[in-house]
Amino acid sequence: AQKITQTQPGMFVQEKEAVTLDCTYDTSDPSYGLFWYKQPSSGEMIFLIYQGSYDQQNATEGRYSLNFQKARKSANLVISASQLGDSAMYFCAMRALNSGNTPLVFGKGTRLSVIA
Amino acid sequence: DSGVTQTPKHLITATGQRVTLRCSPRSGDLSVYWYQQSLDQGLQFLIQYYNGEERAKGNILERFSAQQFPDLHSELNLSSLELGDSALYFCASSVAQMNTEAFFGQGTRLTVV
C-alpha cells in the first residue's frame, strides 16, 4: 500500500518568489510514479508534473520542478516566480507501476496563497 | 481542458434518492477511475475500470456502483443517498500503456439535502 504525507496545510508566498511544497511518501513497491496536481477554487484537478521512481533526473515543467530525493522518500514541488494565479490547493499523489494502471493515492493537500 | 468530460457539473438531490454521474474519458484512454473528494476524507479512490472490466476497488460503499460501457464511457450510480454523500466526484482516465498521466474531469458536485 502507498501513503502520501503533506505536512503543510497552508503556505503563503510573495508574488515572484519561489515556494516549495513538501511531500513524503511510503511504499513497498520498487517501481512507482509521483504526481502533483493543482486544484483551484473552481474545483478542477489540473495535472502539473510527473516523476518516475527510476528517472535519473528531476522532472521539470515550465515553472514547476519536482525535487525528488529517493532515499528520503520525498517529492517536493518547487514553484518558481509565483503568480497570483498559483493560489490553489496542491495535491501530491503516487501510484505503483508494477501492474499497469493502478489508482492514484493522494495526500491531504497544501493550500498555497500567493500575496501581491 | 483535460479531455475528460463529466456530467452533470452540479447535482442537488434529496436523501434517499438515486443519481447517476457520467464520465467520458479522453479519446483512446481505456482506464477510468472514480474518486470522491469530501472535506473530511480528502480524495478517496472509489473504483477503476479498464476496457469495460472492473480492475480495482477502493473505499466504495455498497450503495454505490459503477460500470464502463463498450464505448468506454462510465457511469457511477449512487443510491439511498445520505447527507454524508455530499461531495465532489471526479472521474479520471489514463492510457493503457502509460502510467505517467492521469487526467481528471471537472467533477460533479453532489449536494444531498
Short mmCIF file of C-alpha atoms in Angstrom, two decimals:
data_model
loop_
_atom_site.label_atom_id
_atom_site.label_comp_id
_atom_site.label_asym_id
_atom_site.label_seq_id
_atom_site.Cartn_x
_atom_site.Cartn_y
_atom_site.Cartn_z
CA ALA A 1 0.00 0.00 0.00
CA GLN A 2 1.10 3.53 -0.65
CA LYS A 3 0.85 6.54 1.61
CA ILE A 4 1.39 10.21 0.90
CA THR A 5 2.01 12.80 3.59
CA GLN A 6 1.75 16.53 3.05
CA THR A 7 2.58 18.23 6.32
CA GLN A 8 1.84 21.82 5.33
CA PRO A 9 -1.91 22.55 5.48
CA GLY A 10 -1.31 26.09 4.26
CA MET A 11 1.52 28.16 2.81
CA PHE A 12 1.93 31.83 1.93
CA VAL A 13 4.36 33.15 -0.67
CA GLN A 14 5.08 36.58 -2.05
CA GLU A 15 4.41 37.10 -5.72
CA LYS A 16 7.52 36.42 -7.89
CA GLU A 17 9.17 34.39 -5.11
CA ALA A 18 9.81 30.65 -5.24
CA VAL A 19 8.00 28.23 -2.95
CA THR A 20 8.48 24.58 -2.02
CA LEU A 21 5.55 22.33 -1.16
CA ASP A 22 6.55 19.25 0.80
CA CYS A 23 5.55 15.70 0.05
CA THR A 24 6.82 12.48 1.58
CA TYR A 25 5.69 9.05 0.59
CA ASP A 26 5.81 5.48 1.73
CA THR A 27 5.59 2.42 -0.46
CA SER A 28 6.92 -1.10 -0.70
CA ASP A 29 6.63 -1.11 -4.48
CA PRO A 30 10.01 -0.94 -6.23
CA SER A 31 8.57 0.97 -9.17
CA TYR A 32 6.24 3.90 -8.69
CA GLY A 33 5.23 7.25 -10.08
CA LEU A 34 4.78 10.52 -8.26
CA PHE A 35 2.35 13.23 -9.36
CA TRP A 36 1.41 16.75 -8.42
CA TYR A 37 -2.00 18.27 -9.09
CA LYS A 38 -3.34 21.77 -8.67
CA GLN A 39 -6.93 22.38 -7.63
CA PRO A 40 -8.06 25.99 -7.94
CA SER A 41 -11.17 27.25 -6.22
CA SER A 42 -13.21 26.31 -9.28
CA GLY A 43 -12.63 22.68 -8.35
CA GLU A 44 -10.96 21.02 -11.31
CA MET A 45 -7.84 18.88 -10.82
CA ILE A 46 -5.03 20.05 -13.06
CA PHE A 47 -2.10 17.70 -13.69
CA LEU A 48 1.20 19.53 -13.17
CA ILE A 49 4.16 17.19 -13.18
CA TYR A 50 5.22 13.55 -13.01
CA GLN A 51 8.34 11.79 -11.69
CA GLY A 52 9.08 8.12 -12.12
CA SER A 53 10.99 6.31 -9.39
CA TYR A 54 13.68 5.22 -11.83
CA ASP A 55 14.05 8.57 -13.54
CA GLN A 56 17.59 9.83 -13.13
CA GLN A 57 16.77 13.49 -13.42
CA ASN A 58 14.27 15.60 -11.55
CA ALA A 59 11.19 16.42 -13.59
CA THR A 60 10.64 19.97 -14.80
CA GLU A 61 7.59 21.54 -16.46
CA GLY A 62 7.86 25.26 -17.00
CA ARG A 63 7.84 26.97 -13.59
CA TYR A 64 7.25 23.64 -11.83
CA SER A 65 10.02 21.30 -10.80
CA LEU A 66 9.97 18.22 -8.65
CA ASN A 67 12.76 17.81 -6.12
CA PHE A 68 12.93 14.02 -5.95
CA GLN A 69 15.03 12.52 -3.15
CA LYS A 70 14.51 8.79 -3.30
CA ALA A 71 16.50 7.89 -0.21
CA ARG A 72 14.45 10.34 1.85
CA LYS A 73 11.23 9.32 0.10
CA SER A 74 10.38 12.89 -0.67
CA ALA A 75 8.98 14.50 -3.80
CA ASN A 76 8.70 18.21 -3.13
CA LEU A 77 7.15 20.55 -5.66
CA VAL A 78 9.02 23.77 -6.36
CA ILE A 79 7.15 26.63 -7.99
CA SER A 80 9.40 29.39 -9.24
CA ALA A 81 8.36 33.02 -9.79
CA SER A 82 4.98 32.60 -8.08
CA GLN A 83 1.99 34.25 -9.67
CA LEU A 84 -1.36 35.24 -8.17
CA GLY A 85 -2.96 32.53 -10.29
CA ASP A 86 -0.91 29.90 -8.44
CA SER A 87 -3.16 30.33 -5.40
CA ALA A 88 -4.84 26.93 -5.08
CA MET A 89 -4.78 23.57 -3.31
CA TYR A 90 -1.89 21.36 -4.34
CA PHE A 91 -2.02 17.60 -4.05
CA CYS A 92 0.80 15.11 -4.17
CA ALA A 93 -0.12 11.62 -5.34
CA MET A 94 1.52 8.33 -6.24
CA ARG A 95 0.76 5.06 -7.94
CA ALA A 96 2.53 1.73 -8.21
CA LEU A 97 3.79 0.98 -11.69
CA ASN A 98 4.23 -2.74 -11.39
CA SER A 99 0.88 -3.84 -12.73
CA GLY A 100 -0.47 -1.39 -15.25
CA ASN A 101 -2.78 1.43 -14.44
CA THR A 102 -3.17 1.39 -10.69
CA PRO A 103 -5.17 4.03 -8.83
CA LEU A 104 -3.60 7.19 -7.52
CA VAL A 105 -3.23 7.65 -3.78
CA PHE A 106 -3.42 11.29 -2.68
CA GLY A 107 -2.14 13.33 0.20
CA LYS A 108 -4.41 15.73 2.05
CA GLY A 109 -3.11 18.72 0.14
CA THR A 110 -1.47 22.08 0.81
CA ARG A 111 -3.32 25.34 0.29
CA LEU A 112 -0.99 27.89 -1.31
CA SER A 113 -1.81 31.57 -1.14
CA VAL A 114 0.20 33.98 -3.27
CA ILE A 115 0.35 37.51 -1.90
CA ALA A 116 0.78 40.57 -4.12
CA ASP B 1 -9.25 21.24 -20.98
CA SER B 2 -8.19 17.76 -19.84
CA GLY B 3 -10.32 15.95 -22.42
CA VAL B 4 -12.26 14.11 -19.71
CA THR B 5 -15.92 15.11 -19.63
CA GLN B 6 -18.17 14.74 -16.63
CA THR B 7 -21.86 15.46 -16.45
CA PRO B 8 -23.65 16.98 -14.73
CA LYS B 9 -21.42 19.62 -13.13
CA HIS B 10 -23.80 20.16 -10.24
CA LEU B 11 -26.49 17.97 -8.75
CA ILE B 12 -28.80 18.66 -5.84
CA THR B 13 -30.98 15.85 -4.61
CA ALA B 14 -32.81 14.67 -1.53
CA THR B 15 -31.84 11.96 0.91
CA GLY B 16 -32.90 8.50 -0.14
CA GLN B 17 -32.74 9.31 -3.83
CA ARG B 18 -30.62 7.75 -6.57
CA VAL B 19 -28.39 9.60 -9.03
CA THR B 20 -26.15 8.69 -11.95
CA LEU B 21 -22.91 10.50 -12.72
CA ARG B 22 -21.45 10.20 -16.18
CA CYS B 23 -17.87 10.28 -17.41
CA SER B 24 -16.42 10.27 -20.91
CA PRO B 25 -12.67 9.55 -20.87
CA ARG B 26 -10.11 11.09 -23.16
CA SER B 27 -10.05 9.61 -26.63
CA GLY B 28 -8.01 6.41 -26.55
CA ASP B 29 -7.92 6.06 -22.77
CA LEU B 30 -9.06 2.63 -21.62
CA SER B 31 -8.85 3.16 -17.85
CA VAL B 32 -11.43 5.13 -15.92
CA TYR B 33 -11.15 5.91 -12.22
CA TRP B 34 -13.72 7.38 -9.88
CA TYR B 35 -12.74 9.45 -6.85
CA GLN B 36 -14.73 11.12 -4.10
CA GLN B 37 -13.48 14.35 -2.55
CA SER B 38 -15.08 15.39 0.71
CA LEU B 39 -13.92 17.90 3.29
CA ASP B 40 -13.27 15.33 5.99
CA GLN B 41 -11.95 12.40 3.92
CA GLY B 42 -9.96 14.15 1.23
CA LEU B 43 -9.59 12.43 -2.14
CA GLN B 44 -10.65 8.82 -1.89
CA PHE B 45 -10.37 6.27 -4.66
CA LEU B 46 -13.67 4.52 -5.30
CA ILE B 47 -13.33 2.21 -8.28
CA GLN B 48 -11.42 1.62 -11.51
CA TYR B 49 -12.48 0.15 -14.82
CA TYR B 50 -10.24 -0.95 -17.63
CA ASN B 51 -11.73 -1.60 -21.05
CA GLY B 52 -15.10 -2.48 -19.58
CA GLU B 53 -13.86 -4.66 -16.73
CA GLU B 54 -13.64 -3.73 -13.07
CA ARG B 55 -9.93 -3.52 -12.27
CA ALA B 56 -9.67 -2.22 -8.71
CA LYS B 57 -11.96 -1.29 -5.88
CA GLY B 58 -11.30 1.24 -3.15
CA ASN B 59 -13.46 2.71 -0.45
CA ILE B 60 -16.70 2.34 -2.34
CA LEU B 61 -19.92 1.86 -0.40
CA GLU B 62 -22.30 -0.96 -1.28
CA ARG B 63 -24.90 1.69 -2.13
CA PHE B 64 -22.60 2.83 -4.92
CA SER B 65 -21.94 1.00 -8.16
CA ALA B 66 -20.29 1.75 -11.46
CA GLN B 67 -19.85 0.36 -14.92
CA GLN B 68 -17.92 1.07 -18.08
CA PHE B 69 -19.70 0.68 -21.38
CA PRO B 70 -18.36 -0.60 -24.74
CA ASP B 71 -17.78 2.98 -25.91
CA LEU B 72 -15.63 3.37 -22.75
CA HIS B 73 -17.77 5.95 -21.05
CA SER B 74 -18.50 5.20 -17.42
CA GLU B 75 -21.35 5.80 -15.02
CA LEU B 76 -21.28 5.97 -11.24
CA ASN B 77 -24.59 5.17 -9.59
CA LEU B 78 -25.24 6.40 -6.08
CA SER B 79 -28.36 5.15 -4.33
CA SER B 80 -30.13 5.63 -0.98
CA LEU B 81 -28.28 8.90 -0.72
CA GLU B 82 -27.33 10.28 2.66
CA LEU B 83 -26.25 13.77 3.69
CA GLY B 84 -22.70 12.47 4.07
CA ASP B 85 -22.54 11.55 0.39
CA SER B 86 -22.38 15.24 -0.47
CA ALA B 87 -19.00 15.63 -2.16
CA LEU B 88 -17.16 16.36 -5.35
CA TYR B 89 -16.96 13.24 -7.52
CA PHE B 90 -14.15 13.05 -10.01
CA CYS B 91 -13.54 10.82 -12.94
CA ALA B 92 -10.02 10.37 -14.29
CA SER B 93 -8.70 8.49 -17.28
CA SER B 94 -5.34 7.24 -18.50
CA VAL B 95 -3.86 5.38 -21.43
CA ALA B 96 -3.27 1.66 -21.07
CA GLN B 97 0.45 1.69 -21.61
CA MET B 98 1.30 4.94 -19.91
CA ASN B 99 1.45 5.37 -16.18
CA THR B 100 2.74 8.89 -16.40
CA GLU B 101 -0.54 10.63 -16.87
CA ALA B 102 -3.92 10.65 -15.22
CA PHE B 103 -6.22 13.42 -16.33
CA PHE B 104 -9.26 14.43 -14.37
CA GLY B 105 -12.63 15.71 -15.42
CA GLN B 106 -14.04 18.86 -13.87
CA GLY B 107 -16.01 16.87 -11.34
CA THR B 108 -19.63 16.60 -10.35
CA ARG B 109 -20.56 18.45 -7.19
CA LEU B 110 -23.26 16.45 -5.46
CA THR B 111 -25.31 18.07 -2.72
CA VAL B 112 -27.71 15.89 -0.77
CA VAL B 113 -30.33 17.83 1.18
#
